[in-house]
Short mmCIF file of C-alpha atoms in Angstrom, two decimals:
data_model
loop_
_atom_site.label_atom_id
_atom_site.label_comp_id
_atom_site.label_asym_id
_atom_site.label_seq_id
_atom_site.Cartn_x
_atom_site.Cartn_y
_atom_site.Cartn_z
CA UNK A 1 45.20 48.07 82.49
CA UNK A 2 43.86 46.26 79.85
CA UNK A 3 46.56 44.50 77.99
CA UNK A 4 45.00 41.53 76.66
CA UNK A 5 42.23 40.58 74.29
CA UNK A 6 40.39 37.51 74.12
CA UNK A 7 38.83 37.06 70.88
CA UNK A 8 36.92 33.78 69.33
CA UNK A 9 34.56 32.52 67.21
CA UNK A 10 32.21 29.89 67.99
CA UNK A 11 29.88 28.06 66.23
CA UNK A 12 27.96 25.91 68.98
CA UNK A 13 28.60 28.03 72.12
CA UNK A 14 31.98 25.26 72.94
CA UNK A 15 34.86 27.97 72.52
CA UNK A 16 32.17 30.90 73.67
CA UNK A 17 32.46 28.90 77.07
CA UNK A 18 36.17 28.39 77.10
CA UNK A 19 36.74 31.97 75.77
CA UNK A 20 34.45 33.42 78.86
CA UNK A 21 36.56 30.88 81.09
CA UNK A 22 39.54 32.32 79.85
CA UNK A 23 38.28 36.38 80.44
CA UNK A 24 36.85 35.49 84.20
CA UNK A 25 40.20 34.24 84.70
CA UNK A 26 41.98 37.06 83.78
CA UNK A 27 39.41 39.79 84.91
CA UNK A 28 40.21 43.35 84.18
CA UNK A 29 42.99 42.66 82.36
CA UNK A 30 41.13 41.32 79.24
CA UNK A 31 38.47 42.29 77.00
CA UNK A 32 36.51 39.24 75.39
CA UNK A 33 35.30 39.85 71.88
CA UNK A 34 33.62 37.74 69.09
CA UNK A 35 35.62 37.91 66.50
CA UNK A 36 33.34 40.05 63.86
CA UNK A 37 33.66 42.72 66.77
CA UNK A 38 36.75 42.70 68.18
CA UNK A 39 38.63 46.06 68.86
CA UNK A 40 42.06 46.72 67.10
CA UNK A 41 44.81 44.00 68.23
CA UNK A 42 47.35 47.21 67.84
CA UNK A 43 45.76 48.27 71.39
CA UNK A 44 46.70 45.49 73.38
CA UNK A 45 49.81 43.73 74.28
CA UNK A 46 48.48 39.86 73.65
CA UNK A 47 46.12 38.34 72.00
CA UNK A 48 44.46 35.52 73.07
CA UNK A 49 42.36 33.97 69.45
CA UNK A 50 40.47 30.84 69.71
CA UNK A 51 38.08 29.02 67.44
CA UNK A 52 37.15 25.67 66.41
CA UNK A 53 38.65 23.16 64.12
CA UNK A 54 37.35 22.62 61.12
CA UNK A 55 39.14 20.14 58.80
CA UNK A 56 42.04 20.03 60.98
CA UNK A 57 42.75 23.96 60.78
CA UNK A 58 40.83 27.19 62.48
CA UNK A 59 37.47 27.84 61.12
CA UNK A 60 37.34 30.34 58.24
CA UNK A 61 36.46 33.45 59.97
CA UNK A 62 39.27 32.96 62.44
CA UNK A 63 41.80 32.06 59.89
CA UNK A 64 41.44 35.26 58.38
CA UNK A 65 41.38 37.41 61.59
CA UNK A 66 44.92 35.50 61.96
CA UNK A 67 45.96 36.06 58.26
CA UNK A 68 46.04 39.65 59.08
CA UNK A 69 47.53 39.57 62.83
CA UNK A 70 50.89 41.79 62.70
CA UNK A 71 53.96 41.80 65.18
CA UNK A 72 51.85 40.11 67.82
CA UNK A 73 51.73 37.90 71.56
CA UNK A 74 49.56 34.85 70.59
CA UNK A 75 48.07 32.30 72.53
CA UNK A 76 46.02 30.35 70.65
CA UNK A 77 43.16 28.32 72.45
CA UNK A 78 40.75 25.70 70.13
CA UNK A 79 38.25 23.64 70.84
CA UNK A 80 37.49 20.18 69.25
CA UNK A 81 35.81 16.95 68.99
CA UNK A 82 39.13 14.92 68.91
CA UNK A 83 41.03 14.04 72.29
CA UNK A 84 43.35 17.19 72.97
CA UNK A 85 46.20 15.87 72.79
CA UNK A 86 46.11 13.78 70.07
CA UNK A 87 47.66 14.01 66.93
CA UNK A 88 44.79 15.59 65.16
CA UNK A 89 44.51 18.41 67.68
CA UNK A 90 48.60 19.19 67.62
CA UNK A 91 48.48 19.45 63.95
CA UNK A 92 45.35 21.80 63.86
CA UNK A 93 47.58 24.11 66.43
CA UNK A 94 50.34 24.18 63.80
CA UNK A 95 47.63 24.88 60.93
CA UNK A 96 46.84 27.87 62.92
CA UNK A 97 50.34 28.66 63.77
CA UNK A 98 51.29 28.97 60.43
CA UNK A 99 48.49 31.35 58.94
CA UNK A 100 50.21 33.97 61.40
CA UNK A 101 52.66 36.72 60.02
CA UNK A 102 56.20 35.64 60.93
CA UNK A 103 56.32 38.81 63.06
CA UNK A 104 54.11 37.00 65.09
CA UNK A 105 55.28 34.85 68.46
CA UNK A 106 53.04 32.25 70.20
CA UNK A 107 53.65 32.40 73.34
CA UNK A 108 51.19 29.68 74.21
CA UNK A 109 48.55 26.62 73.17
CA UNK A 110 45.35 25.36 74.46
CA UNK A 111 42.99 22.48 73.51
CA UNK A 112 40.00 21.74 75.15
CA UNK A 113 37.75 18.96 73.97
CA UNK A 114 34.28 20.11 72.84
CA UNK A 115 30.82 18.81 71.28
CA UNK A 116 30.55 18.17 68.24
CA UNK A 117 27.80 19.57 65.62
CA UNK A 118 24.58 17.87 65.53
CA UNK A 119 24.76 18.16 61.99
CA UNK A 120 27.68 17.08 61.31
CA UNK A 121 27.68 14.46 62.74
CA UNK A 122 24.66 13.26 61.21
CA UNK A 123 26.23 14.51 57.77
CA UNK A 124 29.01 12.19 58.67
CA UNK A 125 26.48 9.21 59.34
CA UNK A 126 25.71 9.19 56.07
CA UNK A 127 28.97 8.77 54.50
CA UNK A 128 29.30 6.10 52.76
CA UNK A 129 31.53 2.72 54.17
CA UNK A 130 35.32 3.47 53.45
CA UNK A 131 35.14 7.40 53.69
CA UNK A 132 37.48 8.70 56.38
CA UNK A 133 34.45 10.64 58.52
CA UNK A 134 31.90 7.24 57.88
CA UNK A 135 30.73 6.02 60.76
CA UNK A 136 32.50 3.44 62.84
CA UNK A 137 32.75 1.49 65.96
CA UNK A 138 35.47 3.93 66.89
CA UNK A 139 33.98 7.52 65.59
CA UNK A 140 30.99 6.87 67.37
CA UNK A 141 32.75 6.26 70.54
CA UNK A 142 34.29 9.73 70.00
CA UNK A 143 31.68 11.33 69.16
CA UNK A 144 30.03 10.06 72.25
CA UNK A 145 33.00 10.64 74.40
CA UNK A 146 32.82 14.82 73.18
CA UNK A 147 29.14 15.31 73.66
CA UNK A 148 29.33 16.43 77.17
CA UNK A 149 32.38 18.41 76.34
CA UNK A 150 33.49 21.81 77.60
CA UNK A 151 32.48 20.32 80.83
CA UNK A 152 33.15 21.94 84.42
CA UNK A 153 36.54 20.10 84.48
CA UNK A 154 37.35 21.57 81.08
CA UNK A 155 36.70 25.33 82.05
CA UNK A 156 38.73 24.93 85.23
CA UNK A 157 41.56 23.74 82.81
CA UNK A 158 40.89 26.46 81.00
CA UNK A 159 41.36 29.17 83.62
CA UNK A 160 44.30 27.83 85.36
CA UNK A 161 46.20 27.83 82.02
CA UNK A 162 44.80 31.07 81.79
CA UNK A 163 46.66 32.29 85.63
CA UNK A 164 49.62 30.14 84.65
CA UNK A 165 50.39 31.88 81.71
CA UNK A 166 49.60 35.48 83.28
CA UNK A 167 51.86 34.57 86.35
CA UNK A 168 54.49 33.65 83.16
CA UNK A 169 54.06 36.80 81.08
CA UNK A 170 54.46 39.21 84.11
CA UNK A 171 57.07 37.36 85.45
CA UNK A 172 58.97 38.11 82.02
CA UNK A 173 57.84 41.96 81.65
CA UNK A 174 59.60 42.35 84.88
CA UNK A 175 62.63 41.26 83.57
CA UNK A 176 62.20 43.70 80.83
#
């Protein structure tokens, strides 16, 4: 039975990797879809919607396939430059949180570090001194620290979340 659907967007091929991670991990049950051609979320009992951050919130294409989610099982998965579990990446799970209909339950959160965009990072390089996203000591040490990022360690985090929170969600349908 396929009860859950795994749809994402991705812009460099980071939450493409942690969305297949995801669907490998749990097999038959899922159905993976880009976001422009994902089937109805009416057919499926979850849905599983991850993107990438972009100014702190889900890029725009996901933010609109969110927008119009109704009486649905979320888990919401994102991928970022930023340490995952910093402030930065909490904040841009409650941006997403919130552009959900309030018939809408998350049942679960995932952040997994990722590379950032060539290009932006070399639009950020040529901020000017004083700008939040100028260069620095410390952004280039994060940027640095992401390039290598989903890495092997990262998609095995990925699919044990992915078994923990099936062994979770049929442990509570058989209370039902």
């Amino acid at each position: 039975m396929q009860d859950i659907l795994i749809v994402y967007d991705s812009k460099t091929g980071n939450t493409e990797k942690v969305a297949k991670a995801l669907a490998e991990a749990a097999g038959e049950r899922c159905v993976l879809a880009q976001v422009d051609a994902a089937p109805a979320a009416d057919d499926f009992a979850v849905v599983v919607a991850g993107y990438w951050v972009d100014k702190g919130a889900p890029n725009a294409k996901m933010k609109k396939y969110l927008e119009n989610l109704h009486g649905k099982k979320v888990v919401l998965f994102q991928t970022l430059g930023a340490d995952p579990a910093s402030d930065h990446a909490v904040s841009s799970l409650v941006n997403a949180g919130v552009l959900m209909n309030k018939d809408c339950k998350v049942l679960g959160t995932l952040s997994i570090r990722g590379a950032i965009d060539p290009a932006l990072i070399a639009m950020m390089r040529k901020m000017p001194a004083g700008s939040p996203h100028s260069p620095s000591p410390e952004s280039e040490a994060r940027w640095a620290a992401a390039a290598s990022h989903p890495d092997a360690e990262d998609l095995a985090k990925a699919k044990s979340f992915m078994q923990g929170f099936l062994t979770m969600y049929d442990k509570f349908l058989k209370m039902m």
